[in-house]
CSV table of C-alpha atoms in Angstrom, one decimal:
chain,number,residue,atom,x,y,z
A,380,UNK,CA,75.6,19.7,-44.3
A,381,UNK,CA,74.4,16.4,-42.9
A,382,UNK,CA,76.6,13.3,-43.0
A,383,UNK,CA,75.1,9.9,-42.3
A,384,UNK,CA,77.1,6.7,-42.6
A,385,UNK,CA,75.4,4.0,-44.8
A,386,UNK,CA,75.8,1.6,-41.9
A,387,UNK,CA,73.1,3.6,-40.0
A,388,UNK,CA,70.7,4.5,-42.8
A,389,UNK,CA,69.5,3.7,-46.3
A,390,UNK,CA,68.0,5.7,-49.1
A,391,UNK,CA,64.5,5.4,-47.6
A,392,UNK,CA,65.9,6.8,-44.3
A,393,UNK,CA,67.0,10.0,-46.0
A,394,UNK,CA,63.4,10.8,-46.9
A,395,UNK,CA,62.2,10.1,-43.4
A,396,UNK,CA,65.1,12.3,-42.0
A,397,UNK,CA,64.3,15.2,-44.3
A,398,UNK,CA,60.6,15.1,-43.6
A,399,UNK,CA,61.1,14.9,-39.8
A,400,UNK,CA,63.8,17.7,-39.9
A,401,UNK,CA,61.4,19.9,-41.9
A,402,UNK,CA,58.5,19.3,-39.4
A,403,UNK,CA,60.8,20.0,-36.4
A,404,UNK,CA,62.3,23.1,-38.0
A,405,UNK,CA,58.8,24.5,-38.8
A,406,UNK,CA,57.6,23.8,-35.2
A,407,UNK,CA,60.6,25.3,-33.5
A,408,UNK,CA,60.4,28.3,-35.8
A,409,UNK,CA,56.9,28.9,-34.5
A,410,UNK,CA,58.1,28.2,-30.9
A,411,UNK,CA,56.0,25.0,-30.8
A,412,UNK,CA,56.9,21.7,-29.1
A,413,UNK,CA,58.2,18.7,-30.9
A,414,UNK,CA,55.4,17.7,-33.3
A,415,UNK,CA,56.8,14.2,-34.0
A,416,UNK,CA,54.8,11.3,-32.4
A,417,UNK,CA,56.8,8.9,-30.3
A,418,UNK,CA,58.1,5.8,-32.2
A,419,UNK,CA,56.2,2.6,-31.5
A,420,UNK,CA,59.3,0.5,-32.4
A,421,UNK,CA,63.0,1.2,-32.5
A,422,UNK,CA,65.7,-0.2,-34.8
A,423,UNK,CA,66.7,-2.4,-31.8
A,424,UNK,CA,63.3,-4.0,-32.0
A,425,UNK,CA,63.9,-4.8,-35.7
A,426,UNK,CA,67.3,-6.3,-34.8
A,427,UNK,CA,65.6,-8.5,-32.1
A,428,UNK,CA,63.0,-9.7,-34.6
A,429,UNK,CA,65.7,-10.6,-37.1
A,430,UNK,CA,67.6,-12.5,-34.5
A,431,UNK,CA,64.5,-14.4,-33.3
A,432,UNK,CA,63.6,-15.2,-37.0
A,433,UNK,CA,67.1,-16.6,-37.6
A,434,UNK,CA,67.2,-18.5,-34.3
A,435,UNK,CA,63.8,-20.1,-35.2
A,436,UNK,CA,65.4,-22.1,-37.9
A,437,UNK,CA,65.6,-19.5,-40.7
A,438,UNK,CA,69.4,-19.3,-40.6
A,439,UNK,CA,69.7,-22.9,-41.7
A,440,UNK,CA,66.8,-22.6,-44.2
A,441,UNK,CA,68.3,-19.5,-45.8
A,442,UNK,CA,71.8,-21.0,-45.9
A,443,UNK,CA,70.5,-24.2,-47.5
A,444,UNK,CA,68.5,-22.1,-50.1
A,445,UNK,CA,71.5,-20.1,-51.1
A,446,UNK,CA,73.8,-23.1,-51.3
A,447,UNK,CA,71.3,-24.8,-53.6
A,448,UNK,CA,70.6,-21.7,-55.6
A,449,UNK,CA,74.2,-20.8,-56.2
A,450,UNK,CA,75.6,-24.4,-56.6
A,451,UNK,CA,77.7,-24.4,-59.8
A,452,UNK,CA,77.3,-20.7,-60.4
A,453,UNK,CA,80.3,-18.9,-61.9
A,454,UNK,CA,82.6,-17.4,-59.2
A,455,UNK,CA,84.3,-14.9,-61.5
A,456,UNK,CA,82.9,-12.7,-64.2
A,457,UNK,CA,85.6,-13.0,-66.8
A,458,UNK,CA,85.4,-9.6,-68.4
A,459,UNK,CA,88.0,-8.6,-71.0
A,460,UNK,CA,90.4,-6.0,-69.8
A,461,UNK,CA,93.3,-4.0,-71.0
A,462,UNK,CA,95.6,-5.4,-68.3
A,463,UNK,CA,95.9,-8.7,-66.4
A,464,UNK,CA,93.9,-9.1,-63.2
A,465,UNK,CA,96.1,-8.3,-60.1
A,466,UNK,CA,97.2,-11.2,-57.9
A,467,UNK,CA,95.7,-9.4,-54.9
A,468,UNK,CA,92.4,-7.5,-55.4
A,469,UNK,CA,92.7,-3.8,-54.4
A,470,UNK,CA,89.1,-2.7,-54.9
A,471,UNK,CA,90.2,0.4,-56.9
A,472,UNK,CA,87.5,1.4,-59.4
A,473,UNK,CA,85.5,4.2,-60.9
A,474,UNK,CA,81.9,4.9,-62.0
A,475,UNK,CA,80.4,6.1,-65.2
A,476,UNK,CA,77.1,7.9,-64.9
A,477,UNK,CA,74.4,6.7,-67.4
A,478,UNK,CA,71.3,8.6,-68.1
A,479,UNK,CA,68.6,7.2,-70.4
A,480,UNK,CA,66.6,9.7,-72.5
A,481,UNK,CA,62.8,10.0,-72.1
A,482,UNK,CA,62.0,8.1,-75.3
A,483,UNK,CA,64.2,5.1,-74.3
A,484,UNK,CA,62.8,5.2,-70.8
A,485,UNK,CA,59.2,5.1,-72.0
A,486,UNK,CA,60.1,2.3,-74.5
A,487,UNK,CA,61.6,0.2,-71.7
A,488,UNK,CA,58.6,0.8,-69.5
A,489,UNK,CA,56.3,-0.3,-72.3
A,490,UNK,CA,58.4,-3.4,-72.9
A,491,UNK,CA,58.3,-4.2,-69.2
A,492,UNK,CA,54.5,-3.9,-69.2
A,493,UNK,CA,54.1,-6.1,-72.3
A,494,UNK,CA,56.1,-8.9,-70.6
A,495,UNK,CA,54.7,-8.5,-67.1
A,496,UNK,CA,58.0,-7.4,-65.6
A,497,UNK,CA,59.0,-4.4,-63.6
A,498,UNK,CA,61.4,-1.8,-65.1
A,499,UNK,CA,64.0,-3.0,-62.6
A,500,UNK,CA,63.7,-6.6,-64.0
A,501,UNK,CA,64.1,-5.4,-67.5
A,502,UNK,CA,67.1,-3.4,-66.7
A,503,UNK,CA,68.6,-6.3,-64.8
A,504,UNK,CA,68.0,-8.6,-67.7
A,505,UNK,CA,69.7,-6.1,-70.1
A,506,UNK,CA,72.7,-5.7,-67.7
A,507,UNK,CA,73.0,-9.5,-67.4
A,508,UNK,CA,72.9,-9.8,-71.2
A,509,UNK,CA,75.6,-7.2,-71.6
A,510,UNK,CA,77.8,-8.9,-69.0
A,511,UNK,CA,77.2,-12.3,-70.6
A,512,UNK,CA,78.1,-11.0,-74.0
A,513,UNK,CA,81.3,-9.2,-72.9
A,514,UNK,CA,82.4,-12.2,-70.7
A,515,UNK,CA,81.3,-14.9,-73.2
A,516,UNK,CA,79.6,-16.6,-70.3
A,517,UNK,CA,76.3,-18.5,-70.4
A,518,UNK,CA,75.5,-17.4,-66.9
A,519,UNK,CA,76.1,-14.4,-64.7
A,520,UNK,CA,75.4,-13.6,-61.1
A,521,UNK,CA,74.5,-9.9,-60.3
A,522,UNK,CA,74.2,-8.5,-56.9
A,523,UNK,CA,70.8,-6.7,-56.5
A,524,UNK,CA,69.7,-4.5,-53.6
A,525,UNK,CA,66.3,-5.1,-52.0
A,526,UNK,CA,64.6,-2.7,-49.6
A,527,UNK,CA,64.2,-5.1,-46.7
A,528,UNK,CA,61.4,-3.1,-45.1
A,529,UNK,CA,59.0,-6.0,-44.8
A,530,UNK,CA,57.0,-4.9,-41.8
A,531,UNK,CA,54.7,-1.9,-41.6
A,532,UNK,CA,56.1,-1.0,-38.2
A,533,UNK,CA,59.5,-0.1,-39.6
A,534,UNK,CA,58.4,2.0,-42.5
A,535,UNK,CA,58.9,5.2,-40.5
A,536,UNK,CA,62.3,4.2,-39.0
A,537,UNK,CA,65.7,5.5,-39.9
A,538,UNK,CA,68.1,2.6,-40.2
A,539,UNK,CA,69.8,0.3,-42.7
A,540,UNK,CA,67.3,-2.3,-43.8
A,541,UNK,CA,68.7,-3.0,-47.3
A,542,UNK,CA,69.8,-6.5,-48.2
A,543,UNK,CA,71.8,-7.6,-51.3
A,544,UNK,CA,70.8,-10.8,-53.0
A,545,UNK,CA,72.5,-12.7,-55.7
A,546,UNK,CA,70.5,-12.8,-59.0
A,547,UNK,CA,71.6,-15.7,-61.1
A,548,UNK,CA,70.7,-15.2,-64.8
A,549,UNK,CA,70.8,-18.0,-67.3
A,550,UNK,CA,71.9,-16.8,-70.7
A,551,UNK,CA,72.4,-20.2,-72.3
A,552,UNK,CA,70.9,-21.0,-75.7
A,553,UNK,CA,70.9,-17.3,-76.7
A,554,UNK,CA,67.4,-16.4,-75.3
A,555,UNK,CA,65.4,-13.7,-77.0
A,556,UNK,CA,64.1,-10.7,-75.2
A,557,UNK,CA,60.9,-12.4,-74.0
A,558,UNK,CA,62.7,-15.5,-72.8
A,559,UNK,CA,65.4,-13.5,-71.0
A,560,UNK,CA,62.8,-11.4,-69.3
A,561,UNK,CA,60.9,-14.5,-68.2
A,562,UNK,CA,64.1,-16.1,-66.8
A,563,UNK,CA,65.0,-12.9,-65.0
A,564,UNK,CA,61.5,-12.6,-63.5
A,565,UNK,CA,61.7,-16.2,-62.3
A,566,UNK,CA,64.7,-15.2,-60.1
């Protein structure tokens, strides 16, 4: 059993880890030396690049962008519930697994292609529409994970590169599917 804290790795890292473990296991089984090439960069190099990027003015630019982008956005998703919201948030929750059948998955992929969106954008738009309908809100903000591996040098590194961004979806004027996909894509 392998346990890796999410602060030290992301989903991409698991694939790298398993591939390297397999290569090492095969080599050691044959009494060979470590077959893995030395890394050209380390996670510390990535952290240094990030710090330099932020210190070069990007911190202020990013802060200004998000302040403009989220100005006036709803701060609470007012979903109906069977009990009042507690005065102090306790973060208790649950999950419900959802699996889409092959036919629906293929239909969603075809819809995405027709509208020039990715399947992810289509699913995000449908999730936003559901949240908007349940909350009776004309706008929702959904947290979306992005890979964050924006340099070729870090593709082979184990580490946590994921970033979460706020996707603001405008549901005003009851957009149809095409319009909602266009609005979501613009984010």
